[in-house]
Each structure stands twice: as C-alpha cells, then as structure tokens.
Coordinates of C-alpha atoms in Angstrom, one line a residue:
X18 CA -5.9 -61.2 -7.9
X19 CA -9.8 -61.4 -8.0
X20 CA -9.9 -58.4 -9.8
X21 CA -7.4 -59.7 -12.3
X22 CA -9.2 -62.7 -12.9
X23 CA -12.5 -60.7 -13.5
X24 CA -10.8 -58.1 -16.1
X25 CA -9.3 -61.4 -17.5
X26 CA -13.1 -63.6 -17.8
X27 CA -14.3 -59.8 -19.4
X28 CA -11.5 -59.3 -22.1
X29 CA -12.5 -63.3 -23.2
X30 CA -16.4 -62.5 -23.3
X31 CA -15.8 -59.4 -25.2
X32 CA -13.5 -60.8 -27.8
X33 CA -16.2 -64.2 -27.9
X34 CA -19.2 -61.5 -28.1
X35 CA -19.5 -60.9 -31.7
X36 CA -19.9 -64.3 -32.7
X37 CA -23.1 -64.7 -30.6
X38 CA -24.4 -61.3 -30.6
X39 CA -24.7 -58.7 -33.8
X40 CA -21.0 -56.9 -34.1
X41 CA -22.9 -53.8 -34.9
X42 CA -25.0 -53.9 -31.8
X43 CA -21.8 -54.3 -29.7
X44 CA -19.8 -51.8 -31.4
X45 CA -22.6 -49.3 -30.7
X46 CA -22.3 -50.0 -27.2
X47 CA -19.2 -50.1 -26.7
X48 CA -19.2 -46.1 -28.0
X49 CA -21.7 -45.1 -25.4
X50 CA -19.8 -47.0 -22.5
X51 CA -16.8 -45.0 -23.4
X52 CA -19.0 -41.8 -23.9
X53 CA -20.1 -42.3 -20.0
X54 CA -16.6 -43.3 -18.4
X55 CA -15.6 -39.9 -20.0
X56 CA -18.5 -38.4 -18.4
X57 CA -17.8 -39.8 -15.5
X58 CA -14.4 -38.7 -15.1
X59 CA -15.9 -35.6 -14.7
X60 CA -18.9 -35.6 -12.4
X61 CA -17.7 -38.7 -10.8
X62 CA -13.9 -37.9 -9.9
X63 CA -14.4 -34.2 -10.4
X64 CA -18.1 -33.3 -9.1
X65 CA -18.6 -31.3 -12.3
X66 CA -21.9 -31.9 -14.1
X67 CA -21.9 -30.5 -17.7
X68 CA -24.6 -30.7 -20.2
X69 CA -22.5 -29.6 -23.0
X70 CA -21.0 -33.6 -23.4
X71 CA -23.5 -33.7 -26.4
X72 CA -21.5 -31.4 -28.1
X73 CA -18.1 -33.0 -27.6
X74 CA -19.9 -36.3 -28.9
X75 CA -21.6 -35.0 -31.9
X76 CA -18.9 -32.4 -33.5
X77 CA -16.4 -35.0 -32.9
X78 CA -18.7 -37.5 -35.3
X79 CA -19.3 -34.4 -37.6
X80 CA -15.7 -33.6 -38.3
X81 CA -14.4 -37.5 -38.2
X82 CA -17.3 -37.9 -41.1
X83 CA -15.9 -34.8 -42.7
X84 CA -12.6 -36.1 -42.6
X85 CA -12.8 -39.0 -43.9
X86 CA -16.2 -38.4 -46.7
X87 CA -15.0 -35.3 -47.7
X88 CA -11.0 -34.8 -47.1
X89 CA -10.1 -38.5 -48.6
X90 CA -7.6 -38.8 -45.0
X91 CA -6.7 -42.1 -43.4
X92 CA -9.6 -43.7 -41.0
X93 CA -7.1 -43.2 -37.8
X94 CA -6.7 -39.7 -38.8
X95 CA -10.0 -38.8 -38.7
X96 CA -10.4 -40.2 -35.2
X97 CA -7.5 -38.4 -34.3
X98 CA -9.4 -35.3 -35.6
X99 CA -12.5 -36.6 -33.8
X100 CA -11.1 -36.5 -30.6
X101 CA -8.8 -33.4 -30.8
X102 CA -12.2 -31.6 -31.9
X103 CA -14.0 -32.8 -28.7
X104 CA -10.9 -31.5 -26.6
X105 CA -10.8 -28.2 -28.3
X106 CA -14.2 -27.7 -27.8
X107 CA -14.2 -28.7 -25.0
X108 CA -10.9 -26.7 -23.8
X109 CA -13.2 -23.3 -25.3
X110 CA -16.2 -24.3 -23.2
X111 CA -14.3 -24.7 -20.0
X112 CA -12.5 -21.8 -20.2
X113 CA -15.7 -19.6 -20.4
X114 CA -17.5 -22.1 -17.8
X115 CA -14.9 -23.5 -15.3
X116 CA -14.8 -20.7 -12.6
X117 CA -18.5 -21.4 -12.0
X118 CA -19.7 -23.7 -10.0
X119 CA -23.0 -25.9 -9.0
X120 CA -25.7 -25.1 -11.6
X121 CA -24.2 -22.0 -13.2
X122 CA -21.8 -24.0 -14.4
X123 CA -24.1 -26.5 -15.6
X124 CA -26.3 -24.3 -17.2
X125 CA -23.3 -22.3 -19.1
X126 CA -22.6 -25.4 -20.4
X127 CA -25.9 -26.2 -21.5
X128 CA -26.4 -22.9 -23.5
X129 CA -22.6 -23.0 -24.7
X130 CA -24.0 -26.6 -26.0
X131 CA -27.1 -25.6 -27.4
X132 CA -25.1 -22.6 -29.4
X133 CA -23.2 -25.1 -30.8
X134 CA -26.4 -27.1 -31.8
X135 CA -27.9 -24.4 -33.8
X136 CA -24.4 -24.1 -36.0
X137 CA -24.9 -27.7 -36.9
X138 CA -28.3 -27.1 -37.9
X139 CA -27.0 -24.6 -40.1
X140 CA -24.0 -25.5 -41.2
X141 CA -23.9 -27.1 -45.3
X142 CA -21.2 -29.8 -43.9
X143 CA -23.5 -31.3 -41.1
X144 CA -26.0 -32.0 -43.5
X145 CA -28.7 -30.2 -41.7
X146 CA -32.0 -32.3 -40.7
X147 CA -30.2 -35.3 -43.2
X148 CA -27.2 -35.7 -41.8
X149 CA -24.2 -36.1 -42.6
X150 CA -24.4 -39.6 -44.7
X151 CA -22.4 -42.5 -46.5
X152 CA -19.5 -41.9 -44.3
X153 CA -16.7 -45.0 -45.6
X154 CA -14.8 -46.9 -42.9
X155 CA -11.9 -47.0 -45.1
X156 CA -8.1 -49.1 -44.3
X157 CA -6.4 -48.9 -40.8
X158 CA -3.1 -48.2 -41.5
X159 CA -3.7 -48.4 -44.9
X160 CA -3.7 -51.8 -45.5
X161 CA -6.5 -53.3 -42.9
X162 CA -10.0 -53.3 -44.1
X163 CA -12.5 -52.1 -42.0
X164 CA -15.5 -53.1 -44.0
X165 CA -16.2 -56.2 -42.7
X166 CA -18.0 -55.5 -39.3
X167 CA -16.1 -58.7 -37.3
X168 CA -12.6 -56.5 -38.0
X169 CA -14.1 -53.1 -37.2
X170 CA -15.3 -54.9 -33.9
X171 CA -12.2 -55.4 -33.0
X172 CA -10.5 -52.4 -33.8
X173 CA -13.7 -50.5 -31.8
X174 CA -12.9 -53.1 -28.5
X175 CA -9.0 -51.9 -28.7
X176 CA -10.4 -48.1 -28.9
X177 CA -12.8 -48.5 -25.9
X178 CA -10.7 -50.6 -23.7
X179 CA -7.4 -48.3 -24.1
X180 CA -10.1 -45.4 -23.7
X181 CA -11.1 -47.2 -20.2
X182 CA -7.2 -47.6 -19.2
X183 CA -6.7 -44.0 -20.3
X184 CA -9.3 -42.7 -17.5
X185 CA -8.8 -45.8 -14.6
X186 CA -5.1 -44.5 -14.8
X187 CA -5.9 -41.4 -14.3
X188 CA -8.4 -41.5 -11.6
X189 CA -5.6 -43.6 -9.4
X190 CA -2.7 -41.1 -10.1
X191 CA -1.7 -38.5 -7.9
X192 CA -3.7 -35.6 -10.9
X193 CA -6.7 -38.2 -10.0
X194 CA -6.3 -37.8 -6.6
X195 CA -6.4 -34.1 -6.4
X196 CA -9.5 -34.0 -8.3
X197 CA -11.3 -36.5 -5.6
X198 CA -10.0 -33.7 -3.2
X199 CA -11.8 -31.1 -5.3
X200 CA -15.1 -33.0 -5.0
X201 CA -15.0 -33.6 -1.3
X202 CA -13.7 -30.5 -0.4
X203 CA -12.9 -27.5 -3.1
X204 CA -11.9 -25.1 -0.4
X205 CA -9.7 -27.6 1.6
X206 CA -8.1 -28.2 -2.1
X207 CA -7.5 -24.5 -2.6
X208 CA -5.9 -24.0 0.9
X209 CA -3.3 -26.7 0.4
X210 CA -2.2 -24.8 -2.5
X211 CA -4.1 -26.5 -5.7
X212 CA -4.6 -24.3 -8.1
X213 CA -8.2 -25.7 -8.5
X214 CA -9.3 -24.3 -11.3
X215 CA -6.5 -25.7 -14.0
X216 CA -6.8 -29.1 -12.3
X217 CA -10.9 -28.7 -13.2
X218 CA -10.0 -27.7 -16.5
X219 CA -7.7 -29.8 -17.5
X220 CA -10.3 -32.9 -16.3
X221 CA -13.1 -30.9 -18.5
X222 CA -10.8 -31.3 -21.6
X223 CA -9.5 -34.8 -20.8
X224 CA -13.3 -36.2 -20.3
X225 CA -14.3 -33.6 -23.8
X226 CA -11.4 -36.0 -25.8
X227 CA -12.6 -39.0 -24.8
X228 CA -16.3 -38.2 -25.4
X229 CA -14.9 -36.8 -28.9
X230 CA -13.4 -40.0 -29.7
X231 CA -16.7 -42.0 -28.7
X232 CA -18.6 -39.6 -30.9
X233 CA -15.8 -40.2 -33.9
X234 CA -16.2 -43.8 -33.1
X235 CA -19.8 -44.6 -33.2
X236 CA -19.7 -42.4 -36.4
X237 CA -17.5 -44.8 -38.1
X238 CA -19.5 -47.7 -36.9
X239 CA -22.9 -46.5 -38.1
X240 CA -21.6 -44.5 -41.7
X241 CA -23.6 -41.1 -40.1
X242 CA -23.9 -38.2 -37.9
X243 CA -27.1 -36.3 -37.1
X244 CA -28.3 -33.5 -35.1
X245 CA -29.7 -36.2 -32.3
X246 CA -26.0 -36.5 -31.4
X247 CA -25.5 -32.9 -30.5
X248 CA -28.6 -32.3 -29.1
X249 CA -29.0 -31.3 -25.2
X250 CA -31.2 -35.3 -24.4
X251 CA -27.9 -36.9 -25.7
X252 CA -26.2 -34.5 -22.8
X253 CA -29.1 -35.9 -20.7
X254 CA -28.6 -39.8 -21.7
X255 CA -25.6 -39.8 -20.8
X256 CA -26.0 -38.4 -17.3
X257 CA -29.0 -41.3 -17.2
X258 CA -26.9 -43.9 -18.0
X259 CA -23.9 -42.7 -15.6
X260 CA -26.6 -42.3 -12.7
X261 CA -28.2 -45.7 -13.4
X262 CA -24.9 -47.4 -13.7
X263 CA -23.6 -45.7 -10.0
X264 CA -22.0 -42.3 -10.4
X265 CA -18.0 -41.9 -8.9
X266 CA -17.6 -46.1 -10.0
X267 CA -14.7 -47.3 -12.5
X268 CA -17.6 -50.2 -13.7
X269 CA -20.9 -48.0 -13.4
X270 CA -21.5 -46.2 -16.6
X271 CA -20.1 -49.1 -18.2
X272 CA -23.2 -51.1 -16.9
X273 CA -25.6 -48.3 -17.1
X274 CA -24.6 -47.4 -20.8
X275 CA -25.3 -51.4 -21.6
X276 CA -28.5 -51.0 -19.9
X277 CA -30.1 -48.3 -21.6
X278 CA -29.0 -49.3 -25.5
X279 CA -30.6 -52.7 -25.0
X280 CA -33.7 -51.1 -23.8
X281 CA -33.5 -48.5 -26.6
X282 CA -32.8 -51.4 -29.0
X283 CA -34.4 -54.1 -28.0
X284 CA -37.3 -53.0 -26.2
X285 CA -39.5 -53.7 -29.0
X286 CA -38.7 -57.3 -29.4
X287 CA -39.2 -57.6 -25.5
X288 CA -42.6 -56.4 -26.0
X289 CA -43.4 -58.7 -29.2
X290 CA -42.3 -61.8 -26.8
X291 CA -44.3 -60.3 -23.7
X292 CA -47.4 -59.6 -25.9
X293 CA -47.4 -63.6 -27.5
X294 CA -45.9 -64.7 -23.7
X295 CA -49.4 -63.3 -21.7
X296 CA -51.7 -62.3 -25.0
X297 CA -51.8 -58.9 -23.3
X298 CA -51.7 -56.7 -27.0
X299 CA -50.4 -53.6 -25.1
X300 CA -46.4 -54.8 -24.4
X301 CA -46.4 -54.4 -28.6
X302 CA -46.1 -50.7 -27.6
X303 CA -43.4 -50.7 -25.7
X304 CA -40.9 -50.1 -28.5
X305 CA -42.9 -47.0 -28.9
X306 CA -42.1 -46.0 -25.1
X307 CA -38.2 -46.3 -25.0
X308 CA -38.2 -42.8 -23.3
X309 CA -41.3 -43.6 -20.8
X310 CA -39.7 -47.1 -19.9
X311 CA -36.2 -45.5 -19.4
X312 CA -37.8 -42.5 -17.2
X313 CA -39.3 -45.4 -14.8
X314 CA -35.6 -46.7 -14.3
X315 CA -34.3 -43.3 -13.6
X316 CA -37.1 -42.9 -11.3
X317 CA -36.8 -46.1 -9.2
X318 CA -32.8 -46.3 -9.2
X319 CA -33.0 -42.6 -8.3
X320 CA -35.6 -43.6 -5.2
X321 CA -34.5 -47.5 -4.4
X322 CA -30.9 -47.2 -6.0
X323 CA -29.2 -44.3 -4.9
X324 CA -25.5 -45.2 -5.5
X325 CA -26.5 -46.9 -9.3
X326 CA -26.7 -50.9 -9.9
X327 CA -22.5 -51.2 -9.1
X328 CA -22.6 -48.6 -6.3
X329 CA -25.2 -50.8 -4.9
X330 CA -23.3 -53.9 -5.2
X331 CA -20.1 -52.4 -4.2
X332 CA -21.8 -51.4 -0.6
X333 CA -23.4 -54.7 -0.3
X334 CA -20.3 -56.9 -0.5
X335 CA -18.5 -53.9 1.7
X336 CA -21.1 -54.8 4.7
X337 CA -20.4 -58.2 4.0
X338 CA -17.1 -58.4 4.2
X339 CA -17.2 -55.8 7.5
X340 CA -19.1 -58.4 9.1
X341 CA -17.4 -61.6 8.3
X342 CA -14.2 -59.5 9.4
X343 CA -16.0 -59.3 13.2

C-alpha cells in the first residue's frame, strides 16, 4: 500500500512539474532516466556492463531525425523506428559480444561502439561535426500538436513511464528472474538447464530498445542529434548515473540520472548564487567544471556510497525495520 501511495504522490508531482519547472528541462530528464533504467536492466538484473549503450542512444536519435526531417513519416513512426534501430543494433552487437564475459565483453562492446561512431562521423545523413538539425515534432496521431512544449511534456511522461513499467515488469517475471540467477550464479543457471546465453541476449536487445527509444525521444525534444550522443562518455554517463543512483534498484538510475542533468545544467547558476552568497569569485567557474564536479561524486559515492543514494536508503530502512522487528 505504501508503495502505492508513493507511485501515486510521484505520478501527481510529475504531471504538476511543468508548471513550476521548464517543460524542456524535464522532458530532457526524463530521456536520460529512461536511458539508465534500460541500462540497468542489463548490468543491474543481468550483470552485463556494455559500453556500446551510446550507440543504441545516438543511432536511435539519428534515424528518428531522419525519419521524420527527411522521410515526411508520422512523429510515432519515427520513434517506432528509433527504438527498433536501437534493438537491431543492439541484437548485431550482442550476437558478436554475448558469449564473452567480464571485460571482454565489455570491451567488444566498446570497439563495436566506437565502429559505429566513426560511420556517423562520416555518414552525409548524421550531419557530420553539425548534426543532424531542425528536426520538427510534427502531429501525434495526426491530429495532436506537438509544438507546444506543455503537450510534448506529456506525451514524453506517458513514453518514460510505460518505458519504466515495460522493464519493472520484466525484472519481476519469471524471464526476470532467470536473469537475477545469471548474475548471482551463471554456472548454477547453466546446470539447471537455462540456456544462458539467449536469456543474455534477449536482455541485451530489450535494454538496446529502450535506450533506442530514449535516444529517439530526447531527439524529438531538443530538434537535434550530434555525435556527443554516440560517443563512448555518453556510454560512460550513463554507467555514472546508474552507479550514483544504486546499481540492481528499480528507483536508482532514475535518481542518479536527475542528479547528474541538474549538475550538468544548472551547475553554473549554482556557482553564480555561491559566488554573490560568499564573494568567493571562483564558484563562477564551476559551470566550466561539470565533468570535474561530476568525477568528485563518482568518486565519493564510489568510496562512502557503495550501493548508490537508493541502495543506501534501501539498507538503511532494512536495518531498521530488522531491529524494530526484535
């Protein structure tokens, strides 16, 4: 029931949020929140860490923007395009990756990644260096608008939250149990007569879909793509944010992906207030310093925080309630 309640309080502040805070902002968030549940799913549920997520994210925004820009199509049809290029990708790269483990898969996933980077670079679609620009929003359905930012807010709320259903359903089904089993125990898995490796893929392409349609998301929101998107640090943002948030939580990159846009966002106007607060000129740099300032968190959830801010919190209340039970 309490946990009812608390989804219920959430859903009320989300749909209130845009009216006190810019809808942009949010929707932006909202993208990379999804971004790390799908990563999650993976190195959380399935104890698979990939550094090709970057890839999923950024092709996905590519070919939505291409779809919609270029091909005139429907704005729920390039999503649909967004996502199904993450999966495919995503379906290629596990397929070559997925029968390695610990950091050769990792690193396979990395270069497989990085490949795909260079092709964007490249390619005349992605814009090169530019970008891929002036991408419309377009009609939902034909007939909703989805210029005004308050509508598209909405629309970007429904994606994310049936995004976050999508992957708390399928961590608490009996495929979601079986990949917990993988994680604690591969071989234990194997012996009971799991065939490991399709259950690990098929997780690899369900977390590459849902990256893909963050990626196809957030390029709706903004109107672009660029190259930052499908470059290896996105890969390593969103292990930052999953890490910082508490890795193997439903809640955790949720709160970690929060965490890190408002630093990268509105660190500089934290500084500006610090700066006239204490007349100490140097906090005007710290918009300058997003990827210093965002190291030190790593640094001191990694030494102070090992289970993230909700893994924390989670093992707090669980000694509480252990001792008010004796």
């Amino acid at each position: 029931m309490n946990k009812k309640i608390g989804i219920a309080v959430l859903l009320i502040l989300l749909l209130a949020a845009p009216f006190g805070i810019y809808p942009v902002f949010l929707m932006k968030m909202l993208c990379f929140a999804l971004f790390a549940c799908a990563f999650n799913l993976l190195i959380g549920y399935t104890g698979l860490l990939s550094f090709g997520h970057a890839a999923f994210f950024g092709w996905a925004g590519y070919l939505c923007g291409q779809a919609l820009k270029v091909w005139g199509l429907p704005t729920e049809l390039g999503l649909i395009i967004g996502t199904l290029t993450g999966a495919l990708i995503g379906l290629v790269m596990g397929l070559l990756a997925i029968r390695r483990q610990g950091i050769y898969f990792t690193m396979i996933t990395l270069a497989l990644a990085q490949m795909l980077f260079f092709v964007a670079l490249q390619m005349p679609f992605t814009g090169g260096e530019d970008g891929l620009q002036g991408v419309p929003r377009g009609k939902l359905l034909g007939f909703l608008s989805l210029e005004s930012d308050m509508t598209l807010y909405y629309v970007v709320l429904a994606i994310a939250v049936a995004g976050f259903a999508l992957i708390v359903r399928t961590i608490h089904s009996p495929f979601g149990q079986v990949l917990k089993a993988i994680k604690e125990n591969e071989p234990r898995a194997i012996s009971l007569g799991y065939d490991v490796a399709r259950y690990k893929l098929l997780a690899f392409v369900l977390s590459a879909g849902l990256a893909g349609l963050a990626g196809a998301t957030k390029t709706l929101v903004l109107g672009f793509e660029t190259l930052t998107d499908v470059h290896w640090s996105m890969s390593g943002l969103v292990v930052l944010m999953t890490l910082v948030g508490g890795l193997g939580t439903i809640l955790g990159p949720i709160v970690g992906a929060v965490i890190i846009i408002m630093l990268e966002n509105k660190l500089g106007d934290i500084g500006s207030w610090l700066a006239n607060a204490t007349s100490i000129d140097w906090f005007n740099t710290l918009g300058d310093s997003v990827t210093i300032v965002t190291g030190f968190i790593f640094i001191v959830c990694v030494l102070a925080f090992r289970k993230g801010i909700v893994g924390e919190i989670q093992a707090l209340f669980g000694k509480g309630q252990a001792k008010s039970s004796h």
